[in-house]
Tab-separated table of C-alpha atoms in Angstrom:
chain	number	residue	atom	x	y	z
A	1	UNK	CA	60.026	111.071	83.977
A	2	UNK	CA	56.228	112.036	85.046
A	3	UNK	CA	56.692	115.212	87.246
A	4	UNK	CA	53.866	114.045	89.527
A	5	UNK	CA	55.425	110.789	90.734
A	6	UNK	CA	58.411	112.305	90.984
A	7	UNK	CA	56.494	114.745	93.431
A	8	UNK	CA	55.105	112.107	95.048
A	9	UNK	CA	58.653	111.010	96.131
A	10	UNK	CA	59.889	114.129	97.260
A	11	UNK	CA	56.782	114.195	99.920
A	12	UNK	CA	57.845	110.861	100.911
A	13	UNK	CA	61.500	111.470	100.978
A	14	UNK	CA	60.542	114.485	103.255
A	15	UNK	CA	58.557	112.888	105.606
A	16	UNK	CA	61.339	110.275	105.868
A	17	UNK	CA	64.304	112.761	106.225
A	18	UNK	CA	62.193	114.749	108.815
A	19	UNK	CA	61.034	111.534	111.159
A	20	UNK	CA	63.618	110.922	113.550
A	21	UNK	CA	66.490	108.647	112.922
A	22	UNK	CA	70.737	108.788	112.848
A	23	UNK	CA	71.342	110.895	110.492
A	24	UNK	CA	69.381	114.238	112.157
A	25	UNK	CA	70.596	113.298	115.727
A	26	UNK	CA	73.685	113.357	114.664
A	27	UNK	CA	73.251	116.654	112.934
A	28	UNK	CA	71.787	118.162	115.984
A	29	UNK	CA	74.398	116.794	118.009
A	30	UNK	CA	77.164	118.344	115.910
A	31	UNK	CA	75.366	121.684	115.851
A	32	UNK	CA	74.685	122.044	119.209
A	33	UNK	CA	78.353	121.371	120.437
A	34	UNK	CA	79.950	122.256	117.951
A	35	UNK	CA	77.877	125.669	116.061
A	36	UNK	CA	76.059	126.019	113.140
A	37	UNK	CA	78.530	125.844	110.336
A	38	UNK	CA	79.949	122.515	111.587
A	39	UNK	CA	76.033	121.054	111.723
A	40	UNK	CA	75.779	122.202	108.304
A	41	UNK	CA	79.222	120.907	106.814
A	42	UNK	CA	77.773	117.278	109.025
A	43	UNK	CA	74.798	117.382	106.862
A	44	UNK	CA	76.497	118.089	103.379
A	45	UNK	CA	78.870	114.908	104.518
A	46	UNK	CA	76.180	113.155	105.227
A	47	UNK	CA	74.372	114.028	101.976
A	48	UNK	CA	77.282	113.270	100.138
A	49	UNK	CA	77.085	110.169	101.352
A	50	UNK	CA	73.354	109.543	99.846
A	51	UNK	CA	74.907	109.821	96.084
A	52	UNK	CA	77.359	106.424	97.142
A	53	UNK	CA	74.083	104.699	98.380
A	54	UNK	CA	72.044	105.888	95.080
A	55	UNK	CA	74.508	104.764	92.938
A	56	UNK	CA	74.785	101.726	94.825
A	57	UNK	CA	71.060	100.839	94.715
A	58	UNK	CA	71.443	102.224	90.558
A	59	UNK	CA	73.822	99.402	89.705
A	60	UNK	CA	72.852	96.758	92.068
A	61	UNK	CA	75.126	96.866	94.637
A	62	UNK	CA	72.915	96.968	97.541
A	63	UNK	CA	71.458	94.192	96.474
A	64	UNK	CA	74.424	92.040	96.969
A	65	UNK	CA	75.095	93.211	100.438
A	66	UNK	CA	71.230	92.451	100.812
A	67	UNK	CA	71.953	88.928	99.468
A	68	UNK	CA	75.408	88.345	101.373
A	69	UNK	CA	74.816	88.282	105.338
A	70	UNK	CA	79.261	88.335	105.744
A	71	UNK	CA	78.703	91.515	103.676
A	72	UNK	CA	76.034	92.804	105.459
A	73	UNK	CA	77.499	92.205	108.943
A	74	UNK	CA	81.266	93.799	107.764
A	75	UNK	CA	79.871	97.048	106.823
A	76	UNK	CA	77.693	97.093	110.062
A	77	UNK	CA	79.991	96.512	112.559
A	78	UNK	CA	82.126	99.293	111.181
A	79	UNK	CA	80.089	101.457	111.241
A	80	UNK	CA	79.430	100.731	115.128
A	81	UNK	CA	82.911	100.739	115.705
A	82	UNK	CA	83.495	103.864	114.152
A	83	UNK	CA	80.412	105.340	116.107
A	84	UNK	CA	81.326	104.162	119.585
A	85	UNK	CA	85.093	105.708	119.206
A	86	UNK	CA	83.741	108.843	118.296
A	87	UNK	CA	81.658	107.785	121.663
A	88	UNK	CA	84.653	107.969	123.075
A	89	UNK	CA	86.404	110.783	121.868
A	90	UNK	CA	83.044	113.337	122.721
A	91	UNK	CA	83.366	111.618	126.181
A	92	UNK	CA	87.237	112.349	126.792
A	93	UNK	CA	86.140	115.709	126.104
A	94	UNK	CA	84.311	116.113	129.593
A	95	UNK	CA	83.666	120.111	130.752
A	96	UNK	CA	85.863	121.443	127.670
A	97	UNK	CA	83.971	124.504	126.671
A	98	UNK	CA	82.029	123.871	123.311
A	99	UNK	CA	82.934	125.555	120.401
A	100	UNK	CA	81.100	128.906	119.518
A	101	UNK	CA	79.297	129.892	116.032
A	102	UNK	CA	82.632	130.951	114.177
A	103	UNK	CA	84.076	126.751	114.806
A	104	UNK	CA	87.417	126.946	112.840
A	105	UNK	CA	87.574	126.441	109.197
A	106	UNK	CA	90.018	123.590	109.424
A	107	UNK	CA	87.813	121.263	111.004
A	108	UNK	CA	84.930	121.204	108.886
A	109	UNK	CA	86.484	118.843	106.448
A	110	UNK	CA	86.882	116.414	109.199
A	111	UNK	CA	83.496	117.039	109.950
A	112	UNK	CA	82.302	116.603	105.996
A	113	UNK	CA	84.185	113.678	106.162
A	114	UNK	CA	82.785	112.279	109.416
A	115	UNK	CA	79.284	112.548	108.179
A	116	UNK	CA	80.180	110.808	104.866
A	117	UNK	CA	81.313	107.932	106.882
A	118	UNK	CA	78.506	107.515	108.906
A	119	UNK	CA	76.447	107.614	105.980
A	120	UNK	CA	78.163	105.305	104.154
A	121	UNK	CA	78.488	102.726	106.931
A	122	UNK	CA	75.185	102.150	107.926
A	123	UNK	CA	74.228	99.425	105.678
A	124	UNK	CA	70.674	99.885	106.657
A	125	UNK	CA	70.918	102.651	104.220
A	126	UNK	CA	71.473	101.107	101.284
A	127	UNK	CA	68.970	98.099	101.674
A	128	UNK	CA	66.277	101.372	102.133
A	129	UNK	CA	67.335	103.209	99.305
A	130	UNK	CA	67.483	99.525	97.270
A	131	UNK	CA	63.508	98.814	98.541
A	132	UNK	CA	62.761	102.688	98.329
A	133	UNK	CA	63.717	104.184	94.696
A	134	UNK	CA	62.614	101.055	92.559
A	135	UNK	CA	59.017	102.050	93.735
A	136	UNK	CA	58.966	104.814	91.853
A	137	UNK	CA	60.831	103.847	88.856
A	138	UNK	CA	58.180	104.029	85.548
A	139	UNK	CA	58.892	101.158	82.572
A	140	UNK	CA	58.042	104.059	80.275
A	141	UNK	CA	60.235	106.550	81.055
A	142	UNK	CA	63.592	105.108	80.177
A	143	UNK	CA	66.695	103.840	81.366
A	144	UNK	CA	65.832	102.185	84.927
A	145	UNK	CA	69.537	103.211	86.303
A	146	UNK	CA	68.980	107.096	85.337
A	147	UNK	CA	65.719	107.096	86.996
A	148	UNK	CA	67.359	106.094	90.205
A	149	UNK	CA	69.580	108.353	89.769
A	150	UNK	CA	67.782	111.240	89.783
A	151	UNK	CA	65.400	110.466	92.086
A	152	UNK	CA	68.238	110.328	94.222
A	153	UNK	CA	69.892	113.742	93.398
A	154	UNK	CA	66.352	114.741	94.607
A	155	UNK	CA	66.066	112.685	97.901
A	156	UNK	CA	69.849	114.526	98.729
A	157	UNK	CA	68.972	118.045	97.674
A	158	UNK	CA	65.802	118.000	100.092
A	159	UNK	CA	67.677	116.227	103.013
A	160	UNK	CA	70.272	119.251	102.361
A	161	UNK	CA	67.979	121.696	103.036
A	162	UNK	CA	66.269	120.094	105.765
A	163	UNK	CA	69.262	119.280	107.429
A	164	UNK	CA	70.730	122.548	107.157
A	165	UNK	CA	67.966	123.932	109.014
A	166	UNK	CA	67.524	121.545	111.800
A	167	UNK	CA	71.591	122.347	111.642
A	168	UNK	CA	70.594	125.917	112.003
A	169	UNK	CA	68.049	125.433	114.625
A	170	UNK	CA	70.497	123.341	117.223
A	171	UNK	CA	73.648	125.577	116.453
A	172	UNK	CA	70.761	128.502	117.785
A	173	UNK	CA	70.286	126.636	120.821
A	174	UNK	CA	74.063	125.447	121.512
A	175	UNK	CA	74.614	128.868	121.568
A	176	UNK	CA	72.456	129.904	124.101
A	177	UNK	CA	73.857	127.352	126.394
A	178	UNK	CA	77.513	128.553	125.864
A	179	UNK	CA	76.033	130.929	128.462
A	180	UNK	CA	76.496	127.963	131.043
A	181	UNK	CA	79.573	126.968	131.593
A	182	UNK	CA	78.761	123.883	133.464
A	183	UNK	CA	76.298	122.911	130.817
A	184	UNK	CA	79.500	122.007	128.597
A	185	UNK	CA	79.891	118.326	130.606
A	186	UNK	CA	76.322	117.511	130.084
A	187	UNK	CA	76.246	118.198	126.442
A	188	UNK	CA	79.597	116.498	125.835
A	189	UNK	CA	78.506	113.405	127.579
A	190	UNK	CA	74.914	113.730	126.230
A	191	UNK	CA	76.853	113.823	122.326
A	192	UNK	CA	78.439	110.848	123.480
A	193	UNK	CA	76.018	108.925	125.094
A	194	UNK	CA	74.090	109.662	121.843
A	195	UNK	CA	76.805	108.690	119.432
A	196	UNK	CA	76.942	105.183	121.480
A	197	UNK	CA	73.066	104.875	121.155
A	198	UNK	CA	73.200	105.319	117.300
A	199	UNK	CA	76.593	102.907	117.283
A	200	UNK	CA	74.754	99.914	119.115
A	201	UNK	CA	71.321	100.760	117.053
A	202	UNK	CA	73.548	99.604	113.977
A	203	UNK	CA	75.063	96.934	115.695
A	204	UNK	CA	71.897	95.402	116.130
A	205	UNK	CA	70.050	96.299	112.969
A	206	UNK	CA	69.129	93.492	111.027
A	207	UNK	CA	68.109	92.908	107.346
């Protein structure tokens, strides 16, 4: 593959990762209730979740749910659904105390695995990475499918790192407010009014 368009797609993918959008609110709204390491173990889910879209976009997959409004609509309204309960379930946590820095082991696979879902059910995803990789795809360089591929490993390692840090940044900040007790109801409500935000964004994307 040329090395310079694939360098023009990492600026791209950067600029996309960094402008604002689901996937980093919801990393910053993990991180600041929740700490640092459970921001982090958000974004790898998250991430993780890239690789199902690539591969998706790879063999053509995304293009059927493009093509198939039932299919489209299925996979969007669960991943609403599954963003308003967790709407729910940040809200039923009203003026509990956040969780500090060292968040227990044990829950950051449930975090990992939130941010997979998320990922994975937002079908706006897929259609972007199915109108995004293809553009940068070269008829001389080989197998179509391994381009995409790779081009997505690189769009996931960069939204790793970037992630990570923005991860870093609001578990700084979440900290500073565990100072403030009463600050725990805002932020709770805040995560879930912002978790309902994101779930009714999806509901109402469109192709």
């Amino acid at each position: 593959m040329d090395y310079s368009l694939i360098g023009s797609f990492l600026m791209v993918a950067i600029v996309l990762t960094l402008a604002p959008g689901p996937d980093i609110l919801f990393v910053m709204a993990q991180s600041m209730s929740n700490g640092k390491r459970a921001g982090v173990a958000t974004a790898l889910g998250l991430c993780s979740g890239i690789t199902v879209h690539t591969m998706a976009a790879a063999l053509g997959i995304s293009a059927v749910l493009y093509q198939s409004n039932t299919a489209f609509q299925i996979v969007k309204y669960a991943g609403a659904v599954y963003l308003l309960y967790m709407a729910w379930q940040a809200f039923k946590e009203g003026n509990a105390p956040l969780a500090a820095d060292g968040v227990e082991k044990r829950s950051l696979p449930s975090l990992y695995r939130k941010g997979i879902l998320m990922n994975i059910l937002n079908p706006k995803v897929s259609l972007f990475f199915l109108a995004l990789l293809p553009q940068f795809v070269s008829t001389k360089a080989g197998s179509p499918v391994l381009q995409m591929i790779v081009l997505g490993l690189v769009f996931m390692i960069q939204a790793v790192v970037i992630f990570s840090l923005v991860a870093m940044f609001a578990g700084s900040i979440g900290q500073r407010l565990l100072r403030y007790p009463k600050m725990n109801g805002y932020i709770n409500k805040g995560k879930a009014g912002l978790f309902a935000l994101i779930g009714i964004r999806i509901a109402l994307a469109e192709k």
